[in-house]
PDB file of C-alpha atoms in Angstrom:
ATOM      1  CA  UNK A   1       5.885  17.755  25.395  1.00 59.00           C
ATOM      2  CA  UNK A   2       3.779  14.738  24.808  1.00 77.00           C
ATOM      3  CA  UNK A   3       3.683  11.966  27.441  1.00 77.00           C
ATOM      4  CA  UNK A   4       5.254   9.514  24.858  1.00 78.00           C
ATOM      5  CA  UNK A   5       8.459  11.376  24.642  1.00 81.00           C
ATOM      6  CA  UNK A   6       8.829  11.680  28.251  1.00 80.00           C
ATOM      7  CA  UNK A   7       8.299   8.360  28.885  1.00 80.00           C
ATOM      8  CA  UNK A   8      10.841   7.487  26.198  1.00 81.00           C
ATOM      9  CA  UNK A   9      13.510   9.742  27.392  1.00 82.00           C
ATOM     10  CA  UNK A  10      13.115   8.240  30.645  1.00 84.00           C
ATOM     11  CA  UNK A  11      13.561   4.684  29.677  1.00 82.00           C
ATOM     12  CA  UNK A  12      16.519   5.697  27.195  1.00 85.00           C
ATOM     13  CA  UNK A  13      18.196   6.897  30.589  1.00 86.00           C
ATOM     14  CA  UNK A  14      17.212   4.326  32.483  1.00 84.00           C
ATOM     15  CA  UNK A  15      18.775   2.025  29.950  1.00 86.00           C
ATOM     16  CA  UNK A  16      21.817   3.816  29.494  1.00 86.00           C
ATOM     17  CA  UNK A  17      22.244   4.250  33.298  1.00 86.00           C
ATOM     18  CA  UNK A  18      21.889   0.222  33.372  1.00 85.00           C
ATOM     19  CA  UNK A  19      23.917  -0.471  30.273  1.00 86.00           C
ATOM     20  CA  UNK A  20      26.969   1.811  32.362  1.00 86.00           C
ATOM     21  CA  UNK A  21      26.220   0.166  35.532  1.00 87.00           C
ATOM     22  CA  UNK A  22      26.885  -3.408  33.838  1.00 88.00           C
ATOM     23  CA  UNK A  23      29.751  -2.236  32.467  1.00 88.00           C
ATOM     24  CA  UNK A  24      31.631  -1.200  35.365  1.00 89.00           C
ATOM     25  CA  UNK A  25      30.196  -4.301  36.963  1.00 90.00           C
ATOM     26  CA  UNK A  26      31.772  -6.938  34.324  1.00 89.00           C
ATOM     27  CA  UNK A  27      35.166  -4.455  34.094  1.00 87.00           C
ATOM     28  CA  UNK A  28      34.975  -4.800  37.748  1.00 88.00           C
ATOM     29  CA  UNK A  29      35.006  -8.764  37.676  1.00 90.00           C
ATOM     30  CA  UNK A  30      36.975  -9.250  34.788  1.00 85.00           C
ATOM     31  CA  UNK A  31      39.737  -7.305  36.734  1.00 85.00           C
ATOM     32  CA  UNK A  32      39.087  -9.516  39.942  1.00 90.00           C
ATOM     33  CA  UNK A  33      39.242 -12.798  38.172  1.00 89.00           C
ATOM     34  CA  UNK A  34      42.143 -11.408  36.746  1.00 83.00           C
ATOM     35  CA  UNK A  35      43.909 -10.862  40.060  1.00 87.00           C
ATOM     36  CA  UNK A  36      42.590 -14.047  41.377  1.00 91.00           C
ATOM     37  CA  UNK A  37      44.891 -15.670  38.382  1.00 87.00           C
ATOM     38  CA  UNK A  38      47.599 -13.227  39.353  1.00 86.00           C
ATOM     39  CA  UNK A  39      47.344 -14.727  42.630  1.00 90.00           C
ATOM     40  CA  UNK A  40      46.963 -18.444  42.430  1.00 91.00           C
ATOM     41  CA  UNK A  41      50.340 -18.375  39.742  1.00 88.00           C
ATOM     42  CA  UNK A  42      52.069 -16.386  42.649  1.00 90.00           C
ATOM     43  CA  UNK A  43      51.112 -19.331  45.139  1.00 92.00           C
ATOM     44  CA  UNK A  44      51.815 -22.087  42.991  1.00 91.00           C
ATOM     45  CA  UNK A  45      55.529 -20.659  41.613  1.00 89.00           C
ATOM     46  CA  UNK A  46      56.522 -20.096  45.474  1.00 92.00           C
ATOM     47  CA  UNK A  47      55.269 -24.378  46.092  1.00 92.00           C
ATOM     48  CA  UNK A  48      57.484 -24.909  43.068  1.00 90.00           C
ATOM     49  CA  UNK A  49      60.194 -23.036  44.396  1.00 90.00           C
ATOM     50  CA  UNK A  50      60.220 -25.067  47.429  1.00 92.00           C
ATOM     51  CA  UNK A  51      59.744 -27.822  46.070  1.00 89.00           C
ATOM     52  CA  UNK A  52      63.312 -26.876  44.048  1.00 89.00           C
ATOM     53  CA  UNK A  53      64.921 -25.561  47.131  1.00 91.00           C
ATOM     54  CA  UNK A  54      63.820 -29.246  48.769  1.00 89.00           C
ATOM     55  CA  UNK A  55      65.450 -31.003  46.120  1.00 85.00           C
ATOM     56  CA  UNK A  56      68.861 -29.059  45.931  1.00 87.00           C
ATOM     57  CA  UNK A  57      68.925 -29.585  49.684  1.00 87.00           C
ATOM     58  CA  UNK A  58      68.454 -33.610  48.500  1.00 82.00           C
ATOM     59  CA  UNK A  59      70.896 -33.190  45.609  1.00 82.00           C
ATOM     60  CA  UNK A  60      73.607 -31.611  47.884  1.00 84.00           C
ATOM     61  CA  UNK A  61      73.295 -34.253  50.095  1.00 81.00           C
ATOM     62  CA  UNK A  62      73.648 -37.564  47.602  1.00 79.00           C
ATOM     63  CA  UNK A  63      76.739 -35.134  46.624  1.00 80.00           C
ATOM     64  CA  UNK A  64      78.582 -35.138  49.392  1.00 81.00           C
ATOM     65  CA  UNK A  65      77.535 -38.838  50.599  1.00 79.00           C
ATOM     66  CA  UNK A  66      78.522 -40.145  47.527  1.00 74.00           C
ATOM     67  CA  UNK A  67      74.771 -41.844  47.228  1.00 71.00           C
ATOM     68  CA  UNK A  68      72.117 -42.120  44.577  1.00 66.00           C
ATOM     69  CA  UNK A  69      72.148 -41.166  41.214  1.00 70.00           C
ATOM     70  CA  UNK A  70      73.543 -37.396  40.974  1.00 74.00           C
ATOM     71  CA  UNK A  71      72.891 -37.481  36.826  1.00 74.00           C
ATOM     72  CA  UNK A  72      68.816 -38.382  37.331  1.00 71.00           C
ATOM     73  CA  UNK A  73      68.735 -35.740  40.411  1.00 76.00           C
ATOM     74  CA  UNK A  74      70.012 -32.907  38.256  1.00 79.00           C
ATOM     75  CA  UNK A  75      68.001 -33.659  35.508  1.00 75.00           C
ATOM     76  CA  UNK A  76      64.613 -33.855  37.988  1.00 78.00           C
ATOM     77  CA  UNK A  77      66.216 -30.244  39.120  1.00 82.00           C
ATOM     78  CA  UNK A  78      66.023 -28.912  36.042  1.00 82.00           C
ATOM     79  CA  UNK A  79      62.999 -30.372  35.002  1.00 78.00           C
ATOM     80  CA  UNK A  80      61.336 -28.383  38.141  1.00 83.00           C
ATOM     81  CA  UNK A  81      62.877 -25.458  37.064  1.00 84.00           C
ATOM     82  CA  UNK A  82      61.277 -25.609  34.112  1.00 84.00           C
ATOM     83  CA  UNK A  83      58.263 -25.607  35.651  1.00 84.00           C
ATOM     84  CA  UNK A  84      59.316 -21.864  36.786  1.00 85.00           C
ATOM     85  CA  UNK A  85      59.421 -20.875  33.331  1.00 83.00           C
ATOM     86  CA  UNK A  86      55.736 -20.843  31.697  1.00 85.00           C
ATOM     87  CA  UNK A  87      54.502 -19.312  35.537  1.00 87.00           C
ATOM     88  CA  UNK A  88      56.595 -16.348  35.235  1.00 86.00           C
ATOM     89  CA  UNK A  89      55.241 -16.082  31.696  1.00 85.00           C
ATOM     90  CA  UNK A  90      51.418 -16.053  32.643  1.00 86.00           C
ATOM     91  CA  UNK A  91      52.465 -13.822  35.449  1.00 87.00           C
ATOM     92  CA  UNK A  92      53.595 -11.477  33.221  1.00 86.00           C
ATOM     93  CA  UNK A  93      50.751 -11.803  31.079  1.00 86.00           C
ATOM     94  CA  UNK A  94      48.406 -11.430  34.170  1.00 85.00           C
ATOM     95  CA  UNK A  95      50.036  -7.933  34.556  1.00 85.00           C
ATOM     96  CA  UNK A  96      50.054  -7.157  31.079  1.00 85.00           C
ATOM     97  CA  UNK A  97      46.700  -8.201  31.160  1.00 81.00           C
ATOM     98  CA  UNK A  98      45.751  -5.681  34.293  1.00 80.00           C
ATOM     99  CA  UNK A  99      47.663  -3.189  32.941  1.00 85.00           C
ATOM    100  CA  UNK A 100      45.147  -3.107  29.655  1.00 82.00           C
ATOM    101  CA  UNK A 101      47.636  -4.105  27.399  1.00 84.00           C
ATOM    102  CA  UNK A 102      47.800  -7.071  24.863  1.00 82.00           C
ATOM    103  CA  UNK A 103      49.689 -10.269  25.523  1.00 83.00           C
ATOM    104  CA  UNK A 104      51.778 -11.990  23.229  1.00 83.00           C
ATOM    105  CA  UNK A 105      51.113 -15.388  22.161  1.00 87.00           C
ATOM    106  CA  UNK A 106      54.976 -16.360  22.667  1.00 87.00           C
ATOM    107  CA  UNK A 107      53.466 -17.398  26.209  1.00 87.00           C
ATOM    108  CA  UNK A 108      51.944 -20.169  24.688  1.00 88.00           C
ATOM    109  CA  UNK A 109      54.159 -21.378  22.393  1.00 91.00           C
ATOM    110  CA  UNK A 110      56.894 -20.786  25.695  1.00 88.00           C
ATOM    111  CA  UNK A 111      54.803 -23.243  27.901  1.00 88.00           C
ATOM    112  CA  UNK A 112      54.547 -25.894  24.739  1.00 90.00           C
ATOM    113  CA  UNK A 113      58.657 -25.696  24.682  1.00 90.00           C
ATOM    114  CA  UNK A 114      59.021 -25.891  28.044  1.00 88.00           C
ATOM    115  CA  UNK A 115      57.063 -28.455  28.289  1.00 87.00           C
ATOM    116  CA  UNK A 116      58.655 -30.553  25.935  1.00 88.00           C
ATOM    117  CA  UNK A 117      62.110 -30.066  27.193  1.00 87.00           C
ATOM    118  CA  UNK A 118      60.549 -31.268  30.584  1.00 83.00           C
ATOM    119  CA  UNK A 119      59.247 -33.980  29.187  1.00 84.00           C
ATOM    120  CA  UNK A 120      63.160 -34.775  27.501  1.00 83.00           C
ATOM    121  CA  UNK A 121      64.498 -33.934  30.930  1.00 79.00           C
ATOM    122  CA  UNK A 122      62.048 -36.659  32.638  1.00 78.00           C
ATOM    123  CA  UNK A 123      62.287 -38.935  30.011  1.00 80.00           C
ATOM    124  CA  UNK A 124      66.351 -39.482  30.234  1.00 76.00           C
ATOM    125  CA  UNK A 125      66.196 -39.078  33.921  1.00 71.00           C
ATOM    126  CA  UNK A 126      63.634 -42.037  34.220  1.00 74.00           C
ATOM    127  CA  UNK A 127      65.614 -44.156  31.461  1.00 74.00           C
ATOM    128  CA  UNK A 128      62.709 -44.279  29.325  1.00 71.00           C
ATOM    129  CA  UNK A 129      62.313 -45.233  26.110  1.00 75.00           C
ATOM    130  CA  UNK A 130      65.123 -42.690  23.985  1.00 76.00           C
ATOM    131  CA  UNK A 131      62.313 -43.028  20.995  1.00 80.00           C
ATOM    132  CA  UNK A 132      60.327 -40.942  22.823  1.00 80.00           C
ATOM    133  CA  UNK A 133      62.365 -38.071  23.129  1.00 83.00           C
ATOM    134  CA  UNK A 134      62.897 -37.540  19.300  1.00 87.00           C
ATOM    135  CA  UNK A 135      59.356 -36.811  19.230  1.00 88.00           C
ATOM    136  CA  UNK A 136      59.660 -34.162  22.338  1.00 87.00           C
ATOM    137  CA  UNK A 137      63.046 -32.548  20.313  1.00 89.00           C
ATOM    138  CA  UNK A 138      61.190 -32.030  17.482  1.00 92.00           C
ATOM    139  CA  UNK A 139      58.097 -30.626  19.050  1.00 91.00           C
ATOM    140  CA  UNK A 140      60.396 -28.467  20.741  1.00 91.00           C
ATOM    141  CA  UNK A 141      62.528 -27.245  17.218  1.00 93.00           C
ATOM    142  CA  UNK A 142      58.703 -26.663  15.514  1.00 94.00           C
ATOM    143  CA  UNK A 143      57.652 -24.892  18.664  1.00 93.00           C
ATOM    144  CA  UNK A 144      60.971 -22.917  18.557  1.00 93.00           C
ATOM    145  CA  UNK A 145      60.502 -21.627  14.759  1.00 95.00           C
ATOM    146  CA  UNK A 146      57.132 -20.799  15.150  1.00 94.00           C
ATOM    147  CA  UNK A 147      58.461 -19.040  17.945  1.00 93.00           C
ATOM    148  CA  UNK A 148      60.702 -17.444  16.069  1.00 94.00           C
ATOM    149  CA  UNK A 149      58.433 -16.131  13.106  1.00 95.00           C
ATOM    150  CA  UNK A 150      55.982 -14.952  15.427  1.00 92.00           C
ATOM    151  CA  UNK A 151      58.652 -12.664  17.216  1.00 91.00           C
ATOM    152  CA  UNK A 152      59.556 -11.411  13.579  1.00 93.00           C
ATOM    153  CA  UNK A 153      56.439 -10.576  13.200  1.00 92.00           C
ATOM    154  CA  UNK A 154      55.578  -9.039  16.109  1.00 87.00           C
ATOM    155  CA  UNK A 155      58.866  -6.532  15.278  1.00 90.00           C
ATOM    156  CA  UNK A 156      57.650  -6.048  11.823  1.00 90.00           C
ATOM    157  CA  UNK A 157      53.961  -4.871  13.246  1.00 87.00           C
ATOM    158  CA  UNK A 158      55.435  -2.566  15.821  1.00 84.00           C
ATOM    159  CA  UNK A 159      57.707  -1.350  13.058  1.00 85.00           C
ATOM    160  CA  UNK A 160      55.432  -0.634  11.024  1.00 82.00           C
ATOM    161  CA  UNK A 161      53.246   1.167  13.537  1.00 80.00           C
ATOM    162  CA  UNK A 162      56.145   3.723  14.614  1.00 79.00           C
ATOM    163  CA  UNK A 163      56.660   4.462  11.094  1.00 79.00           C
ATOM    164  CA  UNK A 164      52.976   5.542  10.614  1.00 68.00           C
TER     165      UNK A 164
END
């Protein structure tokens, strides 16, 4: 064997060897940063929930002393509980996402809804400006049809993969 094709197997190994070794090194990270995510949504959901428990506790009590404005205070309740909704979401899309499976884009167009209802939620409780809110509603019937037709689709592509 010549010295030339030695020296080129070699550095084909040596290359593959490093090419593998990078790639269990980025899988590696991309499944850490992954369960950093996973981690950080968990922390901030269980602040939120707190910060709902606190609240209730605050609602109960204006309900029973007869003080402040019940209306605004379950409005601002439900408005945090919204809050709940897009976290769960991503957490279940940081799972999905661990798992190796793909992730819907509903999440996104979820956290867009939710975030306009929030936004009608705050926006009543606060006695803003009603204008305002027929721009949220009808961010928040677009988002829902998109919604919608995405879903539909979604069924017709799995549909159409069991049938294959």
């Amino acid at each position: 064997m010549k010295i030339t094709t030695k020296i080129k197997a070699k550095f084909s190994r040596f290359i593959e060897n490093l090419n593998n070794n990078l790639l269990s090194f980025f899988e590696g990270f991309y499944t850490l940063t992954h369960l950093f995510l996973a981690v950080v949504l968990v922390v901030i959901s269980i602040g939120i929930f707190v910060w709902f428990i606190h609240d209730v506790i605050g609602f109960i009590k204006s309900l029973f002393s007869f003080k402040g404005n019940i209306s605004s205070a379950a409005f601002r309740l439900l408005g945090i509980a919204i809050l709940l909704w897009p976290l769960s979401g991503l957490l279940k899309a940081q799972i999905e996402l661990l798992k190796g499976n793909p992730i819907s884009i509903t999440i996104w167009i979820d956290i867009g809804i939710s975030g306009a209802i929030r936004a009608i939620l705050l926006t009543t409780a606060e006695g803003g400006d009603i204008k305002e809110n027929y721009y949220y509603i009808v961010i928040a019937f677009g988002l829902a049809i998109i919604r919608l037709l995405v879903v539909y689709m979604e069924y017709l592509q799995r549909k159409g993969e069991e049938t294959k």
